[in-house]
Coordinates of C-alpha atoms in Angstrom, one line a residue:
Chain A
M754 CA -21.2 -20.0 8.2
A755 CA -18.2 -20.0 10.4
E756 CA -16.1 -19.7 7.3
K757 CA -18.1 -16.6 6.2
K758 CA -17.7 -15.0 9.7
S759 CA -13.9 -15.4 9.7
L760 CA -13.7 -13.9 6.2
G761 CA -15.7 -10.9 7.5
K762 CA -13.2 -10.7 10.3
E763 CA -10.2 -10.7 7.9
F764 CA -11.9 -7.8 6.2
T765 CA -12.8 -5.6 9.2
K766 CA -9.6 -6.0 11.1
G767 CA -7.7 -3.9 8.6
L768 CA -10.1 -1.0 8.9
I769 CA -9.6 0.0 12.6
A770 CA -8.2 -2.7 14.9
E771 CA -5.2 -3.4 12.8
N772 CA -5.1 -0.3 10.7
P773 CA -1.9 -0.6 8.7
V774 CA -0.9 3.1 9.1
L775 CA -2.1 4.0 12.6
R776 CA -1.7 0.6 14.3
L777 CA 0.9 -1.3 12.4
V778 CA 2.9 1.8 11.5
L779 CA 3.5 0.6 7.9
G780 CA 3.5 2.7 4.7
T781 CA 4.5 5.9 6.4
C782 CA 6.3 7.4 3.3
P783 CA 3.2 7.5 1.0
T784 CA 1.0 8.6 3.9
L785 CA 3.1 11.6 4.6
A786 CA 3.8 12.5 1.0
V787 CA 0.3 12.1 -0.5
S788 CA -1.9 13.5 2.2
V789 CA -1.6 17.1 1.0
A790 CA -5.0 16.9 -0.7
V791 CA -8.0 14.6 -0.2
T792 CA -8.3 13.8 -3.9
N793 CA -4.6 12.6 -4.0
A794 CA -5.2 10.6 -0.9
I795 CA -8.3 8.8 -2.4
G796 CA -6.4 8.2 -5.7
M797 CA -3.4 6.8 -3.9
G798 CA -5.6 4.7 -1.6
I799 CA -7.5 3.1 -4.5
A800 CA -4.3 2.4 -6.5
A801 CA -2.6 0.8 -3.5
T802 CA -5.7 -1.2 -2.6
I803 CA -6.0 -2.6 -6.1
V804 CA -2.3 -3.6 -6.1
L805 CA -2.7 -5.1 -2.6
I806 CA -5.8 -7.2 -3.5
C807 CA -4.3 -8.5 -6.8
S808 CA -0.9 -9.3 -5.3
N809 CA -2.5 -11.0 -2.3
I810 CA -4.6 -13.2 -4.5
V811 CA -1.7 -14.2 -6.8
I812 CA 0.8 -14.7 -4.0
S813 CA -1.6 -16.8 -2.0
A814 CA -2.5 -18.9 -5.1
L815 CA 1.2 -19.5 -5.7
R816 CA 2.1 -20.0 -2.1
K817 CA 2.7 -23.8 -2.5
V818 CA 4.7 -23.3 -5.7
I819 CA 7.1 -20.5 -4.6
P820 CA 10.1 -22.0 -2.7
S821 CA 10.5 -20.2 0.6
K822 CA 14.1 -19.3 -0.1
V823 CA 13.3 -17.1 -3.0
R824 CA 9.9 -15.9 -1.9
I825 CA 10.8 -12.2 -1.3
P826 CA 12.1 -11.7 -4.9
A827 CA 9.1 -13.6 -6.2
Y828 CA 6.7 -11.4 -4.2
I829 CA 8.5 -8.3 -5.5
V830 CA 8.1 -9.4 -9.1
V831 CA 4.4 -10.0 -8.6
I832 CA 3.9 -6.7 -6.8
A833 CA 5.9 -4.8 -9.4
S834 CA 3.9 -6.2 -12.2
F835 CA 0.6 -5.1 -10.7
V836 CA 2.0 -1.7 -9.9
T837 CA 3.0 -1.3 -13.6
I838 CA -0.5 -2.3 -14.7
V839 CA -2.1 0.2 -12.3
Q840 CA 0.5 2.9 -13.3
L841 CA -0.4 2.4 -17.0
F842 CA -4.2 2.6 -16.2
V843 CA -3.8 5.8 -14.2
K844 CA -1.5 7.4 -16.9
A845 CA -4.1 6.6 -19.6
F846 CA -7.4 7.5 -17.8
V847 CA -6.6 9.9 -14.9
P848 CA -3.5 11.8 -16.1
A849 CA -4.1 14.6 -13.5
L850 CA -3.7 12.0 -10.7
D851 CA -0.6 10.7 -12.4
S852 CA 1.1 14.1 -12.3
A853 CA -0.2 14.7 -8.8
L854 CA 1.2 11.5 -7.4
G855 CA 4.4 11.6 -9.5
V856 CA 7.1 9.3 -8.3
Y857 CA 5.0 8.0 -5.4
L858 CA 2.8 6.0 -7.9
P859 CA 5.6 3.6 -9.0
L860 CA 6.9 3.6 -5.4
I861 CA 3.9 1.6 -4.4
V862 CA 6.3 -1.3 -5.2
V863 CA 8.3 -0.7 -2.1
N864 CA 5.2 0.2 0.1
C865 CA 5.8 -1.9 3.2
I866 CA 2.1 -2.6 3.6
I867 CA 2.0 -4.7 0.4
L868 CA 5.2 -6.7 0.9
G869 CA 4.3 -6.9 4.6
R870 CA 0.9 -8.4 3.9
A871 CA 2.3 -10.8 1.3
E872 CA 4.9 -12.0 3.9
A873 CA 2.6 -12.0 7.0
F874 CA -0.7 -13.1 5.5
A875 CA -1.0 -14.1 1.8
G876 CA 1.9 -16.5 1.9
K877 CA 0.2 -18.6 4.5
N878 CA -3.5 -18.3 3.9
S879 CA -6.2 -19.2 1.4
V880 CA -7.0 -17.1 -1.6
A881 CA -10.4 -16.0 -0.3
A882 CA -9.0 -15.0 3.1
S883 CA -6.1 -13.1 1.4
F884 CA -8.6 -11.2 -0.8
F885 CA -10.5 -10.0 2.2
D886 CA -7.3 -9.2 4.0
G887 CA -6.1 -7.2 1.1
L888 CA -9.4 -5.3 0.7
G889 CA -9.6 -4.5 4.4
M890 CA -5.9 -3.4 4.7
G891 CA -6.2 -1.4 1.5
L892 CA -9.4 0.4 2.7
G893 CA -7.8 0.9 6.1
F894 CA -4.8 2.6 4.4
T895 CA -7.2 4.7 2.3
L896 CA -9.1 5.7 5.5
A897 CA -6.0 6.8 7.3
L898 CA -4.9 8.8 4.2
I899 CA -8.3 10.5 4.0
V900 CA -8.3 11.5 7.7
M901 CA -4.8 12.9 7.4
A902 CA -5.5 14.7 4.1
S903 CA -8.8 16.2 5.3
I904 CA -7.0 17.8 8.2
R905 CA -4.2 19.1 6.1
E906 CA -6.4 20.3 3.2
I907 CA -9.1 22.0 5.3
L908 CA -6.7 23.7 7.7
G909 CA -3.8 24.2 5.3
A910 CA -5.4 25.2 2.1
G911 CA -9.0 26.1 3.2
S912 CA -10.5 23.7 0.6
F913 CA -11.9 20.2 0.5
L914 CA -11.8 17.8 -2.4
D915 CA -10.6 20.6 -4.6
G916 CA -9.2 20.6 -8.0
I917 CA -9.4 17.2 -9.9
S918 CA -11.1 17.2 -13.2
S919 CA -12.3 13.6 -13.2
L920 CA -14.4 14.2 -10.1
T921 CA -16.0 17.1 -11.7
V922 CA -16.7 15.0 -14.8
L923 CA -18.1 12.0 -12.8
F924 CA -20.2 13.7 -10.2
G925 CA -20.5 17.3 -11.4
Y926 CA -18.7 18.3 -8.2
S927 CA -16.3 21.1 -8.6
G928 CA -14.6 21.1 -5.2
F929 CA -15.4 23.1 -2.2
D930 CA -13.3 26.0 -1.0
G931 CA -15.7 27.6 1.4
F932 CA -13.4 27.1 4.4
K933 CA -11.4 30.0 3.1
N934 CA -14.2 32.3 4.3
I935 CA -14.1 30.8 7.8
L936 CA -10.3 30.7 8.2
S937 CA -9.2 34.2 7.4
Q938 CA -5.7 32.8 6.7
P939 CA -5.2 29.1 6.0
M940 CA -2.2 27.6 7.8
G941 CA -0.1 27.0 4.7
I942 CA 2.6 25.2 6.6
L943 CA 0.3 22.2 7.1
T944 CA 0.5 21.5 3.4
L945 CA 4.3 21.6 3.5
A946 CA 6.5 18.9 4.7
P947 CA 6.7 19.9 8.4
G948 CA 2.8 19.9 8.5
G949 CA 2.8 16.3 7.3
F950 CA 5.0 15.1 10.2
F951 CA 3.0 17.2 12.7
V952 CA -0.5 16.1 11.6
F953 CA 0.7 12.5 11.5
G954 CA 2.0 12.8 15.0
V955 CA -1.2 14.3 16.3
V956 CA -3.4 11.7 14.5
M957 CA -1.2 9.0 15.8
A958 CA -1.5 10.3 19.4
L959 CA -5.3 10.4 19.0
A960 CA -5.3 6.8 17.7
N961 CA -3.2 5.7 20.6
K962 CA -5.6 7.5 23.0
L963 CA -8.6 5.7 21.5
A964 CA -6.7 2.4 21.5
E965 CA -5.9 2.9 25.2
K966 CA -9.5 3.5 26.0
K967 CA -10.3 0.1 24.5
G968 CA -7.6 -1.5 26.6
K969 CA -5.1 -2.0 23.8
T970 CA -1.5 -1.0 23.8
P971 CA -0.5 2.1 21.9
A972 CA 1.1 1.7 18.5
E973 CA 4.8 1.5 19.2
L974 CA 7.8 2.4 17.2
K975 CA 9.2 -1.1 17.1
G976 CA 12.2 -0.1 15.1
C977 CA 12.9 -2.7 12.5
A978 CA 10.4 -5.2 13.9
N979 CA 7.7 -3.7 11.7
C980 CA 9.7 -4.0 8.6
P981 CA 8.7 -6.8 6.2
M982 CA 12.4 -7.5 5.7
A983 CA 12.9 -8.2 9.4
H984 CA 13.3 -12.0 9.0
S985 CA 16.2 -11.6 6.5
C986 CA 17.7 -8.6 8.4
T987 CA 20.7 -9.2 10.6
L988 CA 20.2 -6.0 12.4
I989 CA 17.7 -7.7 14.7
D990 CA 20.4 -10.1 16.0
R991 CA 22.8 -7.4 16.9
E992 CA 22.4 -6.3 20.4
D993 CA 23.7 -2.8 19.8
A994 CA 21.9 -2.0 16.6
C995 CA 18.2 -2.4 16.8
D996 CA 15.8 -0.2 18.8
N997 CA 13.3 -2.8 19.8
K998 CA 15.9 -5.1 21.4
E999 CA 16.8 -2.4 23.9
E1000 CA 13.2 -1.5 24.6
K1001 CA 12.4 -5.1 25.4
E1002 CA 15.2 -5.2 27.8
G1003 CA 14.1 -1.9 29.3
A1004 CA 10.6 -3.3 29.8
A1005 CA 12.0 -6.4 31.5
V1006 CA 13.9 -4.3 33.9
Chain B
M891 CA 30.7 22.3 -12.8
K892 CA 28.5 25.0 -11.2
A893 CA 25.4 23.2 -12.3
L894 CA 26.6 20.0 -10.8
A895 CA 27.4 21.7 -7.5
M896 CA 24.0 23.2 -7.5
I897 CA 22.3 19.8 -8.0
F898 CA 24.4 18.4 -5.2
M899 CA 23.5 21.1 -2.7
T900 CA 19.9 21.1 -3.7
A901 CA 19.7 17.4 -3.1
I902 CA 21.1 17.8 0.4
L903 CA 19.3 21.0 1.5
T904 CA 16.1 22.1 -0.3
E905 CA 15.1 18.7 -1.7
N906 CA 16.2 16.6 1.3
F907 CA 14.9 13.1 0.8
I908 CA 13.6 12.5 4.3
L909 CA 12.5 15.9 5.4
C910 CA 11.1 17.3 2.2
K911 CA 10.3 14.4 0.0
F912 CA 9.3 11.8 2.6
L913 CA 11.4 9.0 1.1
G914 CA 13.1 6.6 3.5
I915 CA 11.0 7.3 6.5
C916 CA 11.2 3.7 7.8
P917 CA 14.9 3.8 8.5
F918 CA 14.6 7.5 9.7
L919 CA 12.2 6.5 12.4
G920 CA 13.5 3.0 12.9
V921 CA 17.3 3.2 13.3
S922 CA 17.9 6.8 14.2
K923 CA 17.9 6.2 18.0
K924 CA 21.7 5.7 18.2
L925 CA 24.3 7.8 16.4
N926 CA 26.5 4.9 15.3
T927 CA 23.7 2.9 13.7
A928 CA 22.4 6.1 12.1
V929 CA 25.8 6.8 10.5
G930 CA 26.2 3.1 9.4
M931 CA 22.8 3.0 7.8
S932 CA 23.4 6.3 6.0
V933 CA 26.8 5.3 4.6
A934 CA 25.2 2.1 3.3
V935 CA 22.4 4.1 1.7
I936 CA 24.9 6.5 0.0
F937 CA 26.8 3.5 -1.3
V938 CA 23.8 1.7 -2.6
M939 CA 22.3 4.8 -4.2
G940 CA 25.5 5.4 -6.0
I941 CA 25.9 2.0 -7.5
A942 CA 22.2 1.6 -8.2
T943 CA 22.3 4.8 -10.3
A944 CA 25.5 3.7 -12.0
V945 CA 23.9 0.4 -13.0
T946 CA 20.4 1.5 -13.8
Y947 CA 21.3 4.5 -15.9
P948 CA 23.0 2.5 -18.7
I949 CA 20.2 -0.1 -18.6
N950 CA 17.6 2.6 -19.0
T951 CA 19.2 4.5 -21.8
G952 CA 20.8 1.6 -23.6
L953 CA 18.0 -0.9 -23.3
L954 CA 14.6 0.4 -22.2
V955 CA 14.5 3.8 -24.0
K956 CA 16.2 2.4 -27.1
Y957 CA 13.5 -0.3 -27.5
N958 CA 10.6 1.8 -26.2
L959 CA 10.2 -0.3 -23.1
E960 CA 10.0 2.6 -20.6
Y961 CA 6.9 1.1 -19.0
L962 CA 9.0 -1.8 -17.7
Q963 CA 11.1 0.7 -15.6
T964 CA 9.5 -0.1 -12.3
I965 CA 9.9 -3.9 -12.6
V966 CA 13.4 -3.8 -14.1
F967 CA 14.8 -1.3 -11.6
I968 CA 13.5 -3.0 -8.5
L969 CA 14.9 -6.3 -9.7
V970 CA 18.2 -4.8 -10.7
I971 CA 18.5 -3.1 -7.3
A972 CA 17.6 -6.2 -5.4
A973 CA 20.0 -8.4 -7.3
L974 CA 22.7 -5.8 -7.1
V975 CA 22.4 -5.5 -3.3
Q976 CA 22.7 -9.2 -3.0
F977 CA 25.7 -9.3 -5.3
V978 CA 27.5 -6.5 -3.5
E979 CA 26.9 -8.2 -0.2
I980 CA 28.5 -11.4 -1.5
I981 CA 31.5 -9.5 -3.0
L982 CA 32.1 -7.5 0.2
K983 CA 31.9 -10.6 2.3
K984 CA 34.4 -12.4 0.2
F985 CA 36.9 -9.7 -0.6
I986 CA 36.6 -6.8 1.8
P987 CA 35.4 -8.3 5.1
S988 CA 36.2 -5.2 7.1
L989 CA 33.8 -3.1 5.0
Y990 CA 31.3 -5.9 5.2
Q991 CA 31.5 -5.8 8.9
A992 CA 30.6 -2.1 8.9
L993 CA 28.0 -2.0 6.2
G994 CA 26.9 -5.5 5.5
I995 CA 24.2 -5.7 8.1
Y996 CA 22.4 -2.8 6.6
L997 CA 22.4 -3.9 3.0
P998 CA 19.4 -6.3 2.9
L999 CA 17.3 -3.6 4.6
I1000 CA 18.0 -1.2 1.8
T1001 CA 16.7 -3.4 -1.0
T1002 CA 13.1 -2.3 -0.4
N1003 CA 13.9 1.1 0.8
C1004 CA 11.9 3.6 -1.2
A1005 CA 14.7 6.2 -1.2
V1006 CA 16.9 4.1 -3.5
L1007 CA 14.2 3.3 -6.1
G1008 CA 13.0 6.8 -5.6
V1009 CA 16.3 8.5 -6.5
V1010 CA 16.6 6.3 -9.6
L1011 CA 13.1 7.2 -10.8
L1012 CA 13.6 10.9 -10.0
N1013 CA 16.8 11.1 -12.0
I1014 CA 14.9 9.9 -15.0
D1015 CA 11.9 12.2 -14.4
N1016 CA 14.3 15.1 -14.2
G1017 CA 15.9 14.1 -17.4
Y1018 CA 19.4 14.0 -15.9
G1019 CA 22.5 12.8 -17.8
F1020 CA 24.9 10.3 -16.3
A1021 CA 27.1 12.8 -14.3
Q1022 CA 24.1 14.7 -13.1
S1023 CA 22.3 11.5 -12.0
M1024 CA 25.4 10.3 -10.1
I1025 CA 25.8 13.7 -8.4
N1026 CA 22.1 13.8 -7.5
S1027 CA 22.1 10.3 -6.1
I1028 CA 25.2 10.9 -3.9
G1029 CA 23.7 14.2 -2.8
A1030 CA 20.4 12.6 -1.9
G1031 CA 22.4 10.0 0.1
V1032 CA 24.4 12.7 1.9
G1033 CA 21.2 14.6 2.6
F1034 CA 19.8 11.4 4.1
M1035 CA 22.8 11.2 6.3
V1036 CA 22.6 14.8 7.5
A1037 CA 18.9 14.3 8.4
M1038 CA 19.6 11.0 10.2
I1039 CA 22.5 12.4 12.2
M1040 CA 20.6 15.5 13.2
F1041 CA 17.6 13.5 14.2
A1042 CA 19.7 11.0 16.2
G1043 CA 20.8 14.0 18.3
V1044 CA 17.3 15.2 18.8
R1045 CA 16.1 11.8 19.8
E1046 CA 18.9 11.4 22.4
R1047 CA 17.7 14.6 24.0
L1048 CA 14.1 13.4 23.9
E1049 CA 15.0 10.3 26.0
G1050 CA 15.1 12.1 29.3
C1051 CA 12.1 14.4 28.8
N1052 CA 8.8 14.2 30.6
I1053 CA 6.4 13.7 27.7
P1054 CA 2.5 13.6 28.0
K1055 CA 1.4 10.0 28.1
A1056 CA -0.6 10.2 24.9
L1057 CA 2.3 11.6 22.9
N1058 CA 4.9 9.2 24.2
G1059 CA 6.7 7.1 21.7
L1060 CA 5.9 7.5 18.0
P1061 CA 3.8 10.8 18.2
I1062 CA 6.4 12.8 19.9
T1063 CA 9.1 11.5 17.5
L1064 CA 7.0 12.6 14.5
I1065 CA 6.4 16.0 16.0
A1066 CA 10.1 16.4 16.7
A1067 CA 10.7 15.4 13.0
S1068 CA 8.3 18.1 12.1
L1069 CA 10.4 20.7 13.9
V1070 CA 13.6 19.4 12.3
S1071 CA 11.8 19.6 8.9
V1072 CA 10.8 23.3 9.6
S1073 CA 14.5 24.1 9.9
F1074 CA 15.1 22.6 6.4
Q1075 CA 12.2 24.7 5.0
G1076 CA 14.5 27.7 5.8
F1077 CA 17.0 26.6 3.2
T1078 CA 14.5 27.5 0.4
G1079 CA 16.4 29.7 -2.0
V1080 CA 19.7 29.3 -0.3
V1081 CA 21.2 27.2 -3.1
E1082 CA 20.1 29.7 -5.8
G1083 CA 21.5 32.4 -3.6
I1084 CA 25.0 30.8 -3.4
F1085 CA 25.3 29.7 -7.0
G1086 CA 22.9 32.0 -8.8

């Protein structure tokens, strides 16, 4: 029973409390790039979640076999294999999503969430725990993407879940663009690059506010400390280079 | 020549990797606080983008495309880039220690930087030849540098500002990035105007 409870906890922590995008500040590139439309966000979220779950399972199953010196290259190979599998599936069955995500689909390989979870969790924990960790983190990533994309699509384009053929085929849902009637002029800039940064900043501020109410520290820009490569990175040791070093000193003063 | 110059300027201004394509956001937010680290990181990125393209292009055309193995691109490229960065690090350490001192610390970071894999994949998507690929990669690196240096300046000005508590830290940095990005939207059409 206790085992079950802790597995549940591994799952739920990724959704809100340790949301990879809004709390751990990982995977910012795909979040900004893909959140133009909700359908893209959902597609990207599902693809990344599948890769994350599979790579977490394999890496945690192999954690006693992989020598710690070569673990990062080994993790990258595992992740890249699953990304290729997902990429082929998407190309074959949802070509519209493939062209919408473009280069960001293969770039799931270098998504810091996946390598970060492999390094921080799957390499140290059991297969079952890693599965739930991957599922929770993946859904947390999807959730953050959907929140961002909803804001950008509704305000920026005046539509919601618009324009993907597979959704129409599956659910007979052809997209909703009724917001165009309410907003006389959609704020087009929100669907462009500056809007991505802006909406992300605002959502992050809201998440920090909520976290503060619950008595947690706001998500901080920890410089390279968030990066999964931090352990092998010599920047951290250099006094003058890394942001977080200086912040720590500042806090001490 | 004109076409190459156009690719170069487009990569820097209208298709800027950080501000328009959202590639390489981690170093953009992580190491842009000081000008000297921003410059060091950018030079290392230009360097790695250049050699990564120079090495992956022949592998792609000579091996993967020739034997219909294009689906292996993702795996092969990330491994080649990772191995290459390690190799370059060792070579620099042994033979050009002064350059290693300047760039070496940034090299391991760049292995999993999405900008490097991104530029290699985009070159293939665009169907560029070798010269075009090299120019596009160097241009993307220079664009990365321009954005890093500009943003390092903006962040230095932010240091002394009185910012609402909820926006402090990451949110205000992102909103500042948004404003810098607006300025780059203004370059739309400029390259065609100059060379067209």
